[in-house]
mmCIF file of C-alpha atoms in Angstrom:
data_model
loop_
_atom_site.group_PDB
_atom_site.id
_atom_site.type_symbol
_atom_site.label_atom_id
_atom_site.label_comp_id
_atom_site.label_asym_id
_atom_site.label_seq_id
_atom_site.Cartn_x
_atom_site.Cartn_y
_atom_site.Cartn_z
ATOM 1 C CA MET A 1354 25.822 -17.657 -7.892
ATOM 2 C CA LYS A 1355 22.074 -17.587 -8.451
ATOM 3 C CA SER A 1356 20.583 -17.776 -11.914
ATOM 4 C CA ILE A 1357 18.271 -14.985 -13.028
ATOM 5 C CA SER A 1358 15.827 -17.701 -14.053
ATOM 6 C CA THR A 1359 15.281 -18.480 -10.357
ATOM 7 C CA ARG A 1360 14.974 -14.874 -9.191
ATOM 8 C CA ARG A 1361 12.486 -14.414 -6.358
ATOM 9 C CA THR A 1362 11.134 -11.387 -4.560
ATOM 10 C CA ILE A 1363 12.222 -11.621 -0.920
ATOM 11 C CA ARG A 1364 10.095 -9.992 1.774
ATOM 12 C CA GLN A 1365 11.417 -11.820 4.842
ATOM 13 C CA TYR A 1366 15.017 -11.364 5.953
ATOM 14 C CA ALA A 1367 17.395 -13.101 8.333
ATOM 15 C CA ASP A 1368 18.623 -11.299 11.435
ATOM 16 C CA ARG A 1369 21.948 -10.549 9.812
ATOM 17 C CA ASP A 1370 23.504 -7.262 8.756
ATOM 18 C CA VAL A 1371 24.436 -6.405 5.198
ATOM 19 C CA ASP A 1372 28.112 -5.514 5.352
ATOM 20 C CA GLU A 1373 28.850 -1.909 4.444
ATOM 21 C CA GLN A 1374 31.939 -2.827 2.418
ATOM 22 C CA LEU A 1375 29.901 -5.328 0.392
ATOM 23 C CA LEU A 1376 27.261 -2.713 -0.304
ATOM 24 C CA GLN A 1377 29.823 -0.119 -1.356
ATOM 25 C CA ARG A 1378 31.466 -2.625 -3.702
ATOM 26 C CA LEU A 1379 28.124 -3.437 -5.297
ATOM 27 C CA PHE A 1380 27.400 0.273 -5.750
ATOM 28 C CA ALA A 1381 30.760 0.745 -7.465
ATOM 29 C CA GLU A 1382 30.199 -2.242 -9.745
ATOM 30 C CA ALA A 1383 26.653 -1.134 -10.584
ATOM 31 C CA SER A 1384 27.973 2.300 -11.546
ATOM 32 C CA ARG A 1385 29.440 0.668 -14.665
ATOM 33 C CA THR A 1386 25.942 0.347 -16.102
ATOM 34 C CA GLN A 1387 24.815 2.393 -19.096
ATOM 35 C CA THR A 1388 24.283 6.094 -18.457
ATOM 36 C CA MET A 1389 23.302 9.078 -20.592
ATOM 37 C CA GLY A 1390 26.341 11.122 -21.571
ATOM 38 C CA ASN A 1391 28.349 9.412 -18.810
ATOM 39 C CA LEU A 1392 26.608 11.767 -16.352
ATOM 40 C CA GLN A 1393 25.329 9.098 -13.904
ATOM 41 C CA LEU A 1394 22.054 10.856 -13.258
ATOM 42 C CA TYR A 1395 21.203 9.074 -10.012
ATOM 43 C CA SER A 1396 21.849 9.068 -6.295
ATOM 44 C CA VAL A 1397 21.251 6.365 -3.685
ATOM 45 C CA ILE A 1398 20.023 6.971 -0.136
ATOM 46 C CA VAL A 1399 20.920 4.162 2.261
ATOM 47 C CA THR A 1400 18.583 3.762 5.216
ATOM 48 C CA ARG A 1401 19.677 1.547 8.095
ATOM 49 C CA SER A 1402 18.380 3.186 11.270
ATOM 50 C CA PRO A 1403 15.088 1.842 12.679
ATOM 51 C CA GLU A 1404 13.920 5.409 13.259
ATOM 52 C CA MET A 1405 14.308 6.424 9.612
ATOM 53 C CA LYS A 1406 12.802 3.172 8.359
ATOM 54 C CA ALA A 1407 9.780 3.773 10.555
ATOM 55 C CA LYS A 1408 9.387 7.258 9.087
ATOM 56 C CA LEU A 1409 9.797 5.901 5.559
ATOM 57 C CA ALA A 1410 7.279 3.074 5.926
ATOM 58 C CA PRO A 1411 4.080 5.170 5.529
ATOM 59 C CA ALA A 1412 5.249 6.287 2.066
ATOM 60 C CA HIS A 1413 5.191 2.595 1.129
ATOM 61 C CA PHE A 1414 1.778 1.874 2.670
ATOM 62 C CA ASN A 1415 3.507 0.417 5.753
ATOM 63 C CA GLN A 1416 4.607 -2.746 4.006
ATOM 64 C CA PRO A 1417 6.372 -4.685 6.793
ATOM 65 C CA MET A 1418 9.603 -5.372 4.889
ATOM 66 C CA VAL A 1419 10.426 -1.636 4.956
ATOM 67 C CA THR A 1420 11.004 -1.737 8.706
ATOM 68 C CA GLN A 1421 12.153 -5.357 8.900
ATOM 69 C CA ALA A 1422 14.858 -5.328 6.197
ATOM 70 C CA PRO A 1423 18.404 -4.533 7.402
ATOM 71 C CA VAL A 1424 18.815 -1.970 4.626
ATOM 72 C CA VAL A 1425 16.460 0.100 2.503
ATOM 73 C CA LEU A 1426 17.818 1.726 -0.660
ATOM 74 C CA THR A 1427 16.024 4.668 -2.251
ATOM 75 C CA ILE A 1428 17.261 5.363 -5.776
ATOM 76 C CA VAL A 1429 16.819 8.945 -6.882
ATOM 77 C CA ALA A 1430 16.758 10.430 -10.365
ATOM 78 C CA ASP A 1431 19.257 13.253 -9.898
ATOM 79 C CA PHE A 1432 19.940 16.198 -12.176
ATOM 80 C CA ASN A 1433 20.768 18.422 -9.200
ATOM 81 C CA ARG A 1434 24.358 17.218 -8.910
ATOM 82 C CA THR A 1435 25.033 17.686 -12.640
ATOM 83 C CA SER A 1436 23.391 21.128 -12.626
ATOM 84 C CA THR A 1437 25.460 22.208 -9.609
ATOM 85 C CA TRP A 1438 28.607 20.957 -11.314
ATOM 86 C CA ALA A 1439 27.713 22.971 -14.417
ATOM 87 C CA ARG A 1440 27.146 26.190 -12.453
ATOM 88 C CA CYS A 1441 30.413 25.688 -10.570
ATOM 89 C CA ARG A 1442 32.231 25.386 -13.907
ATOM 90 C CA ASN A 1443 30.826 28.487 -15.624
ATOM 91 C CA ALA A 1444 28.262 26.465 -17.589
ATOM 92 C CA VAL A 1445 24.521 27.139 -17.742
ATOM 93 C CA PRO A 1446 22.391 24.019 -17.097
ATOM 94 C CA GLY A 1447 19.034 23.551 -18.818
ATOM 95 C CA TYR A 1448 17.660 20.496 -17.083
ATOM 96 C CA ASP A 1449 14.491 21.830 -15.431
ATOM 97 C CA ASN A 1450 12.209 20.028 -17.871
ATOM 98 C CA PHE A 1451 10.382 16.753 -18.388
ATOM 99 C CA LEU A 1452 12.900 15.283 -20.846
ATOM 100 C CA SER A 1453 15.614 15.660 -18.223
ATOM 101 C CA PHE A 1454 13.446 13.839 -15.695
ATOM 102 C CA ILE A 1455 12.949 10.975 -18.161
ATOM 103 C CA ASN A 1456 16.690 10.798 -18.802
ATOM 104 C CA ALA A 1457 17.538 10.828 -15.096
ATOM 105 C CA ALA A 1458 14.807 8.305 -14.279
ATOM 106 C CA THR A 1459 16.098 5.987 -17.019
ATOM 107 C CA ASP A 1460 19.649 6.267 -15.665
ATOM 108 C CA ALA A 1461 18.438 5.562 -12.139
ATOM 109 C CA LEU A 1462 16.388 2.526 -13.150
ATOM 110 C CA LEU A 1463 19.202 1.075 -15.239
ATOM 111 C CA PHE A 1464 21.462 1.405 -12.198
ATOM 112 C CA THR A 1465 18.801 -0.203 -10.026
ATOM 113 C CA GLN A 1466 18.448 -3.222 -12.293
ATOM 114 C CA THR A 1467 22.198 -3.735 -12.525
ATOM 115 C CA LEU A 1468 22.419 -3.512 -8.745
ATOM 116 C CA CYS A 1469 19.680 -6.144 -8.443
ATOM 117 C CA ASN A 1470 21.613 -8.474 -10.733
ATOM 118 C CA LEU A 1471 24.755 -8.029 -8.648
ATOM 119 C CA MET A 1472 22.886 -8.633 -5.390
ATOM 120 C CA ASP A 1473 21.505 -11.849 -6.870
ATOM 121 C CA GLU A 1474 25.051 -13.031 -7.519
ATOM 122 C CA GLU A 1475 25.978 -12.364 -3.886
ATOM 123 C CA GLY A 1476 22.948 -14.269 -2.559
ATOM 124 C CA LEU A 1477 21.254 -11.166 -1.188
ATOM 125 C CA GLY A 1478 17.480 -10.946 -1.265
ATOM 126 C CA TYR A 1479 15.500 -7.849 -2.131
ATOM 127 C CA CYS A 1480 12.052 -6.528 -2.874
ATOM 128 C CA TYR A 1481 11.462 -3.816 -5.465
ATOM 129 C CA LEU A 1482 8.808 -1.405 -4.159
ATOM 130 C CA GLY A 1483 6.660 0.071 -6.910
ATOM 131 C CA THR A 1484 5.070 2.301 -4.285
ATOM 132 C CA THR A 1485 7.978 4.762 -4.568
ATOM 133 C CA VAL A 1486 6.162 6.901 -7.145
ATOM 134 C CA TYR A 1487 2.718 6.585 -5.539
ATOM 135 C CA GLN A 1488 3.355 9.065 -2.732
ATOM 136 C CA PRO A 1489 6.662 10.658 -3.738
ATOM 137 C CA GLN A 1490 6.247 13.854 -1.737
ATOM 138 C CA GLN A 1491 6.515 11.962 1.541
ATOM 139 C CA ILE A 1492 9.865 10.544 0.445
ATOM 140 C CA ILE A 1493 11.030 13.908 -0.891
ATOM 141 C CA ASP A 1494 10.209 15.595 2.417
ATOM 142 C CA LEU A 1495 11.749 12.854 4.573
ATOM 143 C CA PHE A 1496 15.067 12.878 2.724
ATOM 144 C CA HIS A 1497 15.123 16.643 2.082
ATOM 145 C CA LEU A 1498 15.512 16.077 -1.647
ATOM 146 C CA PRO A 1499 16.427 19.311 -3.467
ATOM 147 C CA GLN A 1500 15.090 20.585 -6.781
ATOM 148 C CA LEU A 1501 15.829 18.413 -9.817
ATOM 149 C CA THR A 1502 15.844 15.193 -7.810
ATOM 150 C CA PHE A 1503 13.049 12.624 -7.628
ATOM 151 C CA PRO A 1504 12.678 9.178 -6.010
ATOM 152 C CA VAL A 1505 12.012 6.501 -8.626
ATOM 153 C CA ALA A 1506 12.807 3.150 -6.980
ATOM 154 C CA THR A 1507 13.144 1.547 -3.558
ATOM 155 C CA LEU A 1508 14.749 -1.768 -2.639
ATOM 156 C CA THR A 1509 14.472 -3.506 0.705
ATOM 157 C CA VAL A 1510 17.631 -5.581 1.049
ATOM 158 C CA GLY A 1511 18.861 -8.391 3.301
ATOM 159 C CA TRP A 1512 19.802 -12.031 3.522
ATOM 160 C CA PRO A 1513 16.792 -14.197 2.610
ATOM 161 C CA ALA A 1514 14.807 -15.917 5.341
ATOM 162 C CA GLU A 1515 12.392 -17.482 2.869
ATOM 163 C CA GLU A 1516 12.331 -19.189 -0.502
ATOM 164 C CA PRO A 1517 8.960 -18.310 -2.026
ATOM 165 C CA PRO A 1518 7.748 -20.045 -5.180
ATOM 166 C CA LEU A 1519 8.647 -18.558 -8.534
ATOM 167 C CA THR A 1520 6.011 -16.276 -9.973
ATOM 168 C CA ASP A 1521 4.670 -16.911 -13.456
ATOM 169 C CA ARG A 1522 5.842 -15.041 -16.547
ATOM 170 C CA LEU A 1523 4.415 -14.689 -20.037
ATOM 171 C CA SER A 1524 6.204 -16.583 -22.794
ATOM 172 C CA VAL A 1525 8.687 -14.745 -24.985
ATOM 173 C CA ASP A 1526 6.350 -14.682 -27.978
ATOM 174 C CA ALA A 1527 3.926 -12.610 -25.892
ATOM 175 C CA PHE A 1528 6.201 -9.571 -25.937
ATOM 176 C CA VAL A 1529 8.733 -9.970 -28.768
ATOM 177 C CA HIS A 1530 7.763 -8.450 -32.131
ATOM 178 C CA GLU A 1531 9.690 -8.948 -35.361
ATOM 179 C CA GLU A 1532 10.351 -5.882 -37.551
ATOM 180 C CA ARG A 1533 7.248 -3.991 -36.327
ATOM 181 C CA TYR A 1534 4.657 -4.040 -33.566
ATOM 182 C CA ASN A 1535 2.016 -6.643 -34.332
ATOM 183 C CA ASP A 1536 -1.154 -5.792 -32.458
ATOM 184 C CA TYR A 1537 -2.963 -8.502 -30.517
ATOM 185 C CA LEU A 1538 -6.201 -10.155 -31.566
ATOM 186 C CA GLY A 1539 -8.536 -11.873 -29.173
ATOM 187 C CA ALA A 1540 -7.232 -15.254 -30.302
ATOM 188 C CA ASP A 1541 -3.676 -14.125 -29.502
ATOM 189 C CA ILE A 1542 -4.718 -13.082 -26.007
ATOM 190 C CA ASP A 1543 -6.446 -16.422 -25.437
ATOM 191 C CA ARG A 1544 -3.275 -18.272 -26.390
ATOM 192 C CA LEU A 1545 -0.742 -16.050 -24.639
ATOM 193 C CA TYR A 1546 -2.600 -15.736 -21.322
ATOM 194 C CA ALA A 1547 -3.997 -19.273 -21.104
ATOM 195 C CA GLU A 1548 -1.281 -20.617 -18.805
ATOM 196 C CA LYS A 1549 -1.381 -17.597 -16.473
ATOM 197 C CA GLU A 1550 -5.164 -17.666 -16.240
ATOM 198 C CA HIS A 1551 -5.317 -21.395 -15.487
ATOM 199 C CA LEU A 1552 -2.774 -21.421 -12.667
ATOM 200 C CA PRO A 1553 -4.555 -22.623 -9.509
ATOM 201 C CA GLU A 1554 -3.368 -19.665 -7.445
ATOM 202 C CA ASN A 1555 -4.665 -17.181 -10.010
ATOM 203 C CA GLN A 1556 -7.989 -18.965 -10.296
ATOM 204 C CA LYS A 1557 -8.208 -18.775 -6.503
ATOM 205 C CA PHE A 1558 -7.660 -14.987 -6.633
ATOM 206 C CA VAL A 1559 -10.572 -14.698 -9.017
ATOM 207 C CA GLN A 1560 -12.815 -16.860 -6.858
ATOM 208 C CA ILE A 1561 -12.150 -15.269 -3.467
ATOM 209 C CA ASN A 1562 -12.579 -11.775 -4.924
ATOM 210 C CA ASN A 1563 -15.863 -12.685 -6.612
ATOM 211 C CA LYS A 1564 -14.598 -11.727 -10.059
ATOM 212 C CA GLU A 1565 -15.179 -13.297 -13.469
ATOM 213 C CA THR A 1566 -11.647 -13.054 -14.849
ATOM 214 C CA LEU A 1567 -8.068 -12.550 -13.689
ATOM 215 C CA ALA A 1568 -7.916 -9.293 -15.638
ATOM 216 C CA GLN A 1569 -10.658 -7.890 -13.377
ATOM 217 C CA ILE A 1570 -8.395 -8.425 -10.369
ATOM 218 C CA PHE A 1571 -6.047 -5.847 -11.874
ATOM 219 C CA THR A 1572 -8.595 -3.381 -13.287
ATOM 220 C CA ASP A 1573 -11.095 -3.462 -10.413
ATOM 221 C CA ILE A 1574 -8.931 -4.089 -7.344
ATOM 222 C CA ARG A 1575 -5.165 -3.750 -7.721
ATOM 223 C CA TYR A 1576 -4.690 -0.899 -10.221
ATOM 224 C CA THR A 1577 -7.975 0.942 -10.620
ATOM 225 C CA ARG A 1578 -8.660 3.944 -12.827
ATOM 226 C CA LYS A 1579 -9.568 6.003 -9.747
ATOM 227 C CA ASP A 1580 -6.280 5.227 -8.002
ATOM 228 C CA ASN A 1581 -4.221 5.676 -11.167
ATOM 229 C CA GLU A 1582 -5.698 9.100 -11.853
ATOM 230 C CA ALA A 1583 -5.320 10.246 -8.238
ATOM 231 C CA MET A 1584 -1.701 9.123 -8.031
ATOM 232 C CA SER A 1585 -0.979 10.642 -11.449
ATOM 233 C CA ARG A 1586 -2.050 14.023 -10.087
ATOM 234 C CA THR A 1587 0.138 13.494 -7.017
ATOM 235 C CA LEU A 1588 3.087 12.521 -9.220
ATOM 236 C CA LEU A 1589 2.723 15.516 -11.530
ATOM 237 C CA ASP A 1590 2.356 17.870 -8.591
ATOM 238 C CA ALA A 1591 5.576 16.525 -7.052
ATOM 239 C CA LEU A 1592 7.396 16.850 -10.385
ATOM 240 C CA CYS A 1593 6.382 20.508 -10.425
ATOM 241 C CA ARG A 1594 7.653 21.110 -6.906
ATOM 242 C CA GLN A 1595 10.938 19.419 -7.775
ATOM 243 C CA GLY A 1596 11.415 21.665 -10.808
ATOM 244 C CA PHE A 1597 11.028 19.141 -13.635
ATOM 245 C CA LEU A 1598 7.671 20.562 -14.754
ATOM 246 C CA GLN A 1599 6.051 23.988 -14.704
ATOM 247 C CA ARG A 1600 2.281 24.111 -15.055
ATOM 248 C CA ARG A 1601 2.089 27.293 -17.093
ATOM 249 C CA ARG A 1602 5.115 26.623 -19.276
ATOM 250 C CA ASP A 1603 4.292 22.992 -20.013
ATOM 251 C CA GLY A 1604 0.579 23.581 -20.468
ATOM 252 C CA PHE A 1605 -0.998 20.780 -18.457
ATOM 253 C CA ASP A 1606 -3.585 20.588 -15.708
ATOM 254 C CA VAL A 1607 -2.696 18.823 -12.474
#
C-alpha cells in the first residue's frame, strides 16, 4: 500500500493491461464516496481502444500519455440520468441550471479523488488531466454526451514505468485559517513561498524562461489572462449547449 505522502503523477506506463475486474471493483468502492442527496451525479467513460484514444488526444493537447496509457477514464458530471429517472417516474426535473452543474461537478470530482486514492492503494499510476475543461466540446462530441452531462476530469491509468521525484507543496500554515480567513501580507507571502521559490528546479524555470520570478512563469506563460478568458468563453458556450446555462435566462455574455 502506498502512502498519500509519496503520491506521484505518473505519465509513463508499463506494457501491462489494467484488469477489467480490478477496475470495476475500484469503481464500486469509489461509489461509496460522498454524494449530494445520494444521487451519484456522475458517469465514467472507459477508453481502452487505440482508435478512441487517438481521437481523444487532441482534446488534451496531444499529451502522449493519453495514447500510451492502457486506460483513459473520463469522469462526467451527469444530471441526465437523474432527470431521465425522474421523468420515467412521473416527476418533473428542474436541473437545467448552473447550480445543478456545480452539484454534479462536485459529485464527479469527489468520486474522482476517491478513485485516485484507491488506485494508489493498488499500486496503479495515473495522471490527472486538467485539460478536460479547456476544450470540452471536443470531448462532448467524441463521446456523444447528451444534455445535462459535462466532462470534468480525465485520468490516464496504468502500471507505473517511472518513479518521478515528489513535487513540492506549500506548508499547512499557508492554506489553513483559524476561525476566519486571514488575508495575506507581503511578509506572509515571503515566508510561505520561500522554500518553493528557492528550489533549484524552480529557479531553473525562471532562468531558462528569462523571467524575474517564479510567479511570472504562471502568469505570463502557463496560465495567462488571454488563455483563461478564451477558455472561459469556450467553457460557458459548452455549458449552454449542454443545457446547464441559457444566455438569455441567466443574463451573461459569452
